[in-house]
Amino acid sequence: MKKLRWRKSNRTLTDGAPIASLDGLEDLQISRGESVDMDASPPAQDSLAVPRLSAQLSRQSSSLGSTHAIRYRPLGKSGLRVPSIGLGTWVTLSPQVSDEAAEQVIACAYENGINLFDTAEFYSGDQAELRLGQILKNQNWKRTSYIVITKVYWSNRGEDRGLSRKRIIESLKASLERLQLEYVDIFIIQKMDPKCPMEEVVRACHYCISQGWAMYWGSAKWSPAEIFEAYTNCRQFNCTLPIVEQTEYHMFCREKTELYMPETFNKIGVGCMSWSPLSVGLVSGKVEDGVPLFTRPSFKRKYASWDGGDNNKQNNNAKREEMSPWNADRLNAEDGKRTQARLREISLLAEKLGCSVTQLSVAWSLKNDTVGCVLVGAVNCQQILDHIQALAMTSRLTPAVSSELENILGNRPVRFLPVSPIPKGSDAPR
């Protein structure tokens, strides 16, 4: 492959910082006087305090190919470039993971190019933000080298009720204090408050950005109609436009991301950031152990951590409302044999491709061009490296393989055209 030598530049990057874009890769190589291969992976560093995607690990997974570099792309139609894989801290900073292990996972992700960290005020109560803030302070990374996302959560309980201007502003200020940051890169409104005017929400988000507490804002678990309504209000009142919608997307939950998110991007520039590529732990590779998937203690602990451990009837109902319809159905299902059969076939396909079911699931999400960033979870460094290796699997998902996978799933979403209320051949005026 022909290589181009670029002229020497006086712009340099700190050797310990991750490459945040292709431009950053060029700057780093130029500063070292190296030739720039536009298709090559970022160069390895000489000494590392945390595990990286080393040559030894690459040899062990040589069947996946040799391209493991994190890729960066604009989020929606904004100028913010995000990695194709981001780290969601719901699992990483859960009570079951020690501070030392969590810090190692986050440092491992950063050193391997995953420089986007997603958290929320309600993850493990407020402990996730506190722990992430302390980790970022301990690592002392340059603030411009990573992206932090946090969320305000619509709740119908206590003083956290609703999404008023007061609630949004106070929530963000409290998150900044816990994170020990001057600003977050993206501020997410999780679920829309049906009793709060959209104008109040977008004006509050615009105010937060104007004050320098956030750079961008977006939404999570909003319907397409709510996203378009927010855009209309922002245009009408000259407020900052949202740039992203966080949506659940995996092999068993596809409709919103595949049918509606392309439209929001093409028409109003709102990008898509997906979460739960492993179906909230469903795709784990353990499909023959006889344990009902949604009775596992780990699944229950995840949902129990949303409100700090309250288990009264009202809070349990609220948590069930937060689950996607697909997950709620699976919790109530007495017979999951059909899903188990699909997972067994997916496992056989992954084995034929030379990868794990987890890597195939992440690669499947990454293959969708609508998805700008896939949020993954990890409790150890090996899981981080496995997720990065899934990038190489995207090239293996050829049309033939994708067609075979579609036949296994049998759930490709279809958008039906509205039917005219006037019967064909009617004498009614047209």
PDB file of C-alpha atoms in Angstrom, residues 241-377:
ATOM      1  CA  LEU A 241     -30.925  21.749  18.932  1.00  0.00           C
ATOM      2  CA  PRO A 242     -30.576  18.206  20.316  1.00  0.00           C
ATOM      3  CA  ILE A 243     -27.908  16.086  18.631  1.00  0.00           C
ATOM      4  CA  VAL A 244     -28.567  12.522  19.803  1.00  0.00           C
ATOM      5  CA  GLU A 245     -31.187  10.019  20.877  1.00  0.00           C
ATOM      6  CA  GLN A 246     -30.069   7.065  22.998  1.00  0.00           C
ATOM      7  CA  THR A 247     -32.099   4.004  22.110  1.00  0.00           C
ATOM      8  CA  GLU A 248     -32.117   0.318  22.953  1.00  0.00           C
ATOM      9  CA  TYR A 249     -30.881  -1.709  20.009  1.00  0.00           C
ATOM     10  CA  HIS A 250     -30.016  -5.377  19.719  1.00  0.00           C
ATOM     11  CA  MET A 251     -31.070  -8.451  17.768  1.00  0.00           C
ATOM     12  CA  PHE A 252     -34.381  -8.669  19.618  1.00  0.00           C
ATOM     13  CA  CYS A 253     -35.243  -4.956  19.737  1.00  0.00           C
ATOM     14  CA  ARG A 254     -34.992  -3.309  16.328  1.00  0.00           C
ATOM     15  CA  GLU A 255     -38.058  -1.354  15.272  1.00  0.00           C
ATOM     16  CA  LYS A 256     -37.286   2.161  16.499  1.00  0.00           C
ATOM     17  CA  THR A 257     -33.623   2.192  15.478  1.00  0.00           C
ATOM     18  CA  GLU A 258     -34.087   0.675  12.048  1.00  0.00           C
ATOM     19  CA  LEU A 259     -37.373   2.283  10.995  1.00  0.00           C
ATOM     20  CA  TYR A 260     -37.442   5.727  12.615  1.00  0.00           C
ATOM     21  CA  MET A 261     -33.919   6.837  13.576  1.00  0.00           C
ATOM     22  CA  PRO A 262     -32.723   7.142   9.941  1.00  0.00           C
ATOM     23  CA  GLU A 263     -35.567   9.599   9.387  1.00  0.00           C
ATOM     24  CA  THR A 264     -34.658  11.740  12.410  1.00  0.00           C
ATOM     25  CA  PHE A 265     -31.068  11.909  11.183  1.00  0.00           C
ATOM     26  CA  ASN A 266     -31.881  12.741   7.582  1.00  0.00           C
ATOM     27  CA  LYS A 267     -34.572  15.312   8.384  1.00  0.00           C
ATOM     28  CA  ILE A 268     -33.345  17.059  11.563  1.00  0.00           C
ATOM     29  CA  GLY A 269     -29.787  15.797  12.116  1.00  0.00           C
ATOM     30  CA  VAL A 270     -30.352  13.876  15.357  1.00  0.00           C
ATOM     31  CA  GLY A 271     -27.888  11.007  15.647  1.00  0.00           C
ATOM     32  CA  CYS A 272     -28.366   7.615  17.253  1.00  0.00           C
ATOM     33  CA  MET A 273     -26.423   6.149  20.173  1.00  0.00           C
ATOM     34  CA  SER A 274     -27.475   2.614  21.011  1.00  0.00           C
ATOM     35  CA  TRP A 275     -27.321   0.763  24.305  1.00  0.00           C
ATOM     36  CA  SER A 276     -27.809  -2.827  25.420  1.00  0.00           C
ATOM     37  CA  PRO A 277     -26.179  -4.586  22.432  1.00  0.00           C
ATOM     38  CA  LEU A 278     -26.249  -7.798  24.504  1.00  0.00           C
ATOM     39  CA  SER A 279     -30.011  -7.668  25.146  1.00  0.00           C
ATOM     40  CA  VAL A 280     -29.586  -6.752  28.845  1.00  0.00           C
ATOM     41  CA  GLY A 281     -27.465  -9.852  29.397  1.00  0.00           C
ATOM     42  CA  LEU A 282     -29.574 -12.194  27.280  1.00  0.00           C
ATOM     43  CA  VAL A 283     -26.836 -12.766  24.717  1.00  0.00           C
ATOM     44  CA  SER A 284     -24.189 -14.226  27.001  1.00  0.00           C
ATOM     45  CA  GLY A 285     -23.338 -17.437  25.223  1.00  0.00           C
ATOM     46  CA  LYS A 286     -24.758 -19.493  28.095  1.00  0.00           C
ATOM     47  CA  VAL A 287     -27.878 -20.784  26.467  1.00  0.00           C
ATOM     48  CA  GLU A 288     -27.854 -24.383  27.624  1.00  0.00           C
ATOM     49  CA  ASP A 289     -27.387 -24.129  31.374  1.00  0.00           C
ATOM     50  CA  GLY A 290     -31.096 -24.466  32.107  1.00  0.00           C
ATOM     51  CA  VAL A 291     -31.290 -21.254  34.163  1.00  0.00           C
ATOM     52  CA  PRO A 292     -34.162 -18.918  33.214  1.00  0.00           C
ATOM     53  CA  LEU A 293     -32.391 -15.896  31.769  1.00  0.00           C
ATOM     54  CA  PHE A 294     -34.464 -13.229  33.516  1.00  0.00           C
ATOM     55  CA  THR A 295     -34.425 -14.860  36.928  1.00  0.00           C
ATOM     56  CA  ARG A 296     -30.679 -14.460  37.265  1.00  0.00           C
ATOM     57  CA  PRO A 297     -29.688 -12.439  40.361  1.00  0.00           C
ATOM     58  CA  SER A 298     -27.465 -10.201  38.218  1.00  0.00           C
ATOM     59  CA  PHE A 299     -30.467  -9.069  36.144  1.00  0.00           C
ATOM     60  CA  LYS A 300     -32.518  -8.298  39.246  1.00  0.00           C
ATOM     61  CA  ARG A 301     -29.659  -6.360  40.842  1.00  0.00           C
ATOM     62  CA  LYS A 302     -29.334  -4.150  37.775  1.00  0.00           C
ATOM     63  CA  TYR A 303     -32.926  -2.969  37.972  1.00  0.00           C
ATOM     64  CA  ALA A 304     -32.843  -2.810  41.773  1.00  0.00           C
ATOM     65  CA  SER A 305     -29.935  -0.339  41.606  1.00  0.00           C
ATOM     66  CA  TRP A 306     -31.948   2.260  39.705  1.00  0.00           C
ATOM     67  CA  ASP A 307     -33.584   3.783  42.761  1.00  0.00           C
ATOM     68  CA  GLY A 308     -31.036   2.992  45.454  1.00  0.00           C
ATOM     69  CA  GLY A 309     -32.666  -0.272  46.501  1.00  0.00           C
ATOM     70  CA  ASP A 310     -36.273   0.663  47.296  1.00  0.00           C
ATOM     71  CA  ASN A 311     -38.502  -2.354  46.836  1.00  0.00           C
ATOM     72  CA  ASN A 312     -41.969  -1.087  47.554  1.00  0.00           C
ATOM     73  CA  LYS A 313     -44.757  -1.816  45.126  1.00  0.00           C
ATOM     74  CA  GLN A 314     -44.866   1.630  43.566  1.00  0.00           C
ATOM     75  CA  ASN A 315     -41.134   1.654  42.774  1.00  0.00           C
ATOM     76  CA  ASN A 316     -41.249  -1.869  41.406  1.00  0.00           C
ATOM     77  CA  ASN A 317     -43.997  -0.803  39.020  1.00  0.00           C
ATOM     78  CA  ALA A 318     -41.935   2.213  37.981  1.00  0.00           C
ATOM     79  CA  LYS A 319     -38.935   0.015  37.269  1.00  0.00           C
ATOM     80  CA  ARG A 320     -41.020  -2.322  35.158  1.00  0.00           C
ATOM     81  CA  GLU A 321     -42.211   0.659  33.126  1.00  0.00           C
ATOM     82  CA  GLU A 322     -38.569   1.494  32.381  1.00  0.00           C
ATOM     83  CA  MET A 323     -37.940  -1.871  30.738  1.00  0.00           C
ATOM     84  CA  SER A 324     -38.453  -2.080  27.017  1.00  0.00           C
ATOM     85  CA  PRO A 325     -41.657  -3.859  25.932  1.00  0.00           C
ATOM     86  CA  TRP A 326     -39.522  -6.740  24.722  1.00  0.00           C
ATOM     87  CA  ASN A 327     -37.834  -7.170  28.125  1.00  0.00           C
ATOM     88  CA  ALA A 328     -41.132  -6.872  29.991  1.00  0.00           C
ATOM     89  CA  ASP A 329     -42.622  -9.592  27.796  1.00  0.00           C
ATOM     90  CA  ARG A 330     -39.664 -11.854  28.482  1.00  0.00           C
ATOM     91  CA  LEU A 331     -40.044 -11.348  32.234  1.00  0.00           C
ATOM     92  CA  ASN A 332     -43.646 -12.511  32.071  1.00  0.00           C
ATOM     93  CA  ALA A 333     -43.100 -15.275  29.540  1.00  0.00           C
ATOM     94  CA  GLU A 334     -43.501 -18.802  30.858  1.00  0.00           C
ATOM     95  CA  ASP A 335     -41.909 -20.401  27.842  1.00  0.00           C
ATOM     96  CA  GLY A 336     -38.786 -18.932  26.233  1.00  0.00           C
ATOM     97  CA  LYS A 337     -38.025 -21.948  24.058  1.00  0.00           C
ATOM     98  CA  ARG A 338     -38.305 -20.003  20.825  1.00  0.00           C
ATOM     99  CA  THR A 339     -35.790 -17.412  21.979  1.00  0.00           C
ATOM    100  CA  GLN A 340     -33.517 -20.128  23.338  1.00  0.00           C
ATOM    101  CA  ALA A 341     -33.628 -21.904  19.979  1.00  0.00           C
ATOM    102  CA  ARG A 342     -32.670 -18.689  18.190  1.00  0.00           C
ATOM    103  CA  LEU A 343     -29.773 -18.140  20.558  1.00  0.00           C
ATOM    104  CA  ARG A 344     -28.489 -21.658  19.947  1.00  0.00           C
ATOM    105  CA  GLU A 345     -28.527 -21.051  16.201  1.00  0.00           C
ATOM    106  CA  ILE A 346     -26.799 -17.680  16.684  1.00  0.00           C
ATOM    107  CA  SER A 347     -24.179 -19.433  18.814  1.00  0.00           C
ATOM    108  CA  LEU A 348     -23.530 -21.937  16.024  1.00  0.00           C
ATOM    109  CA  LEU A 349     -23.213 -19.113  13.496  1.00  0.00           C
ATOM    110  CA  ALA A 350     -20.744 -17.273  15.755  1.00  0.00           C
ATOM    111  CA  GLU A 351     -18.711 -20.461  16.106  1.00  0.00           C
ATOM    112  CA  LYS A 352     -18.627 -20.820  12.333  1.00  0.00           C
ATOM    113  CA  LEU A 353     -17.410 -17.222  12.010  1.00  0.00           C
ATOM    114  CA  GLY A 354     -14.717 -17.806  14.621  1.00  0.00           C
ATOM    115  CA  CYS A 355     -15.966 -15.393  17.271  1.00  0.00           C
ATOM    116  CA  SER A 356     -18.053 -15.334  20.437  1.00  0.00           C
ATOM    117  CA  VAL A 357     -21.779 -14.618  20.553  1.00  0.00           C
ATOM    118  CA  THR A 358     -20.985 -11.390  22.401  1.00  0.00           C
ATOM    119  CA  GLN A 359     -18.653 -10.201  19.646  1.00  0.00           C
ATOM    120  CA  LEU A 360     -21.168 -11.124  16.970  1.00  0.00           C
ATOM    121  CA  SER A 361     -23.896  -9.160  18.789  1.00  0.00           C
ATOM    122  CA  VAL A 362     -21.753  -6.039  19.148  1.00  0.00           C
ATOM    123  CA  ALA A 363     -20.588  -6.308  15.530  1.00  0.00           C
ATOM    124  CA  TRP A 364     -24.204  -6.646  14.402  1.00  0.00           C
ATOM    125  CA  SER A 365     -25.070  -3.356  16.134  1.00  0.00           C
ATOM    126  CA  LEU A 366     -21.978  -1.648  14.706  1.00  0.00           C
ATOM    127  CA  LYS A 367     -22.921  -2.756  11.206  1.00  0.00           C
ATOM    128  CA  ASN A 368     -25.931  -0.425  11.229  1.00  0.00           C
ATOM    129  CA  ASP A 369     -24.786   2.873   9.705  1.00  0.00           C
ATOM    130  CA  THR A 370     -27.529   4.715  11.572  1.00  0.00           C
ATOM    131  CA  VAL A 371     -25.834   3.961  14.908  1.00  0.00           C
ATOM    132  CA  GLY A 372     -23.066   6.435  15.611  1.00  0.00           C
ATOM    133  CA  CYS A 373     -21.883   4.857  18.849  1.00  0.00           C
ATOM    134  CA  VAL A 374     -22.630   1.577  20.631  1.00  0.00           C
ATOM    135  CA  LEU A 375     -22.525   1.734  24.425  1.00  0.00           C
ATOM    136  CA  VAL A 376     -21.129  -1.432  25.998  1.00  0.00           C
ATOM    137  CA  GLY A 377     -20.523  -2.506  29.578  1.00  0.00           C
TER     138      GLY A 377
END
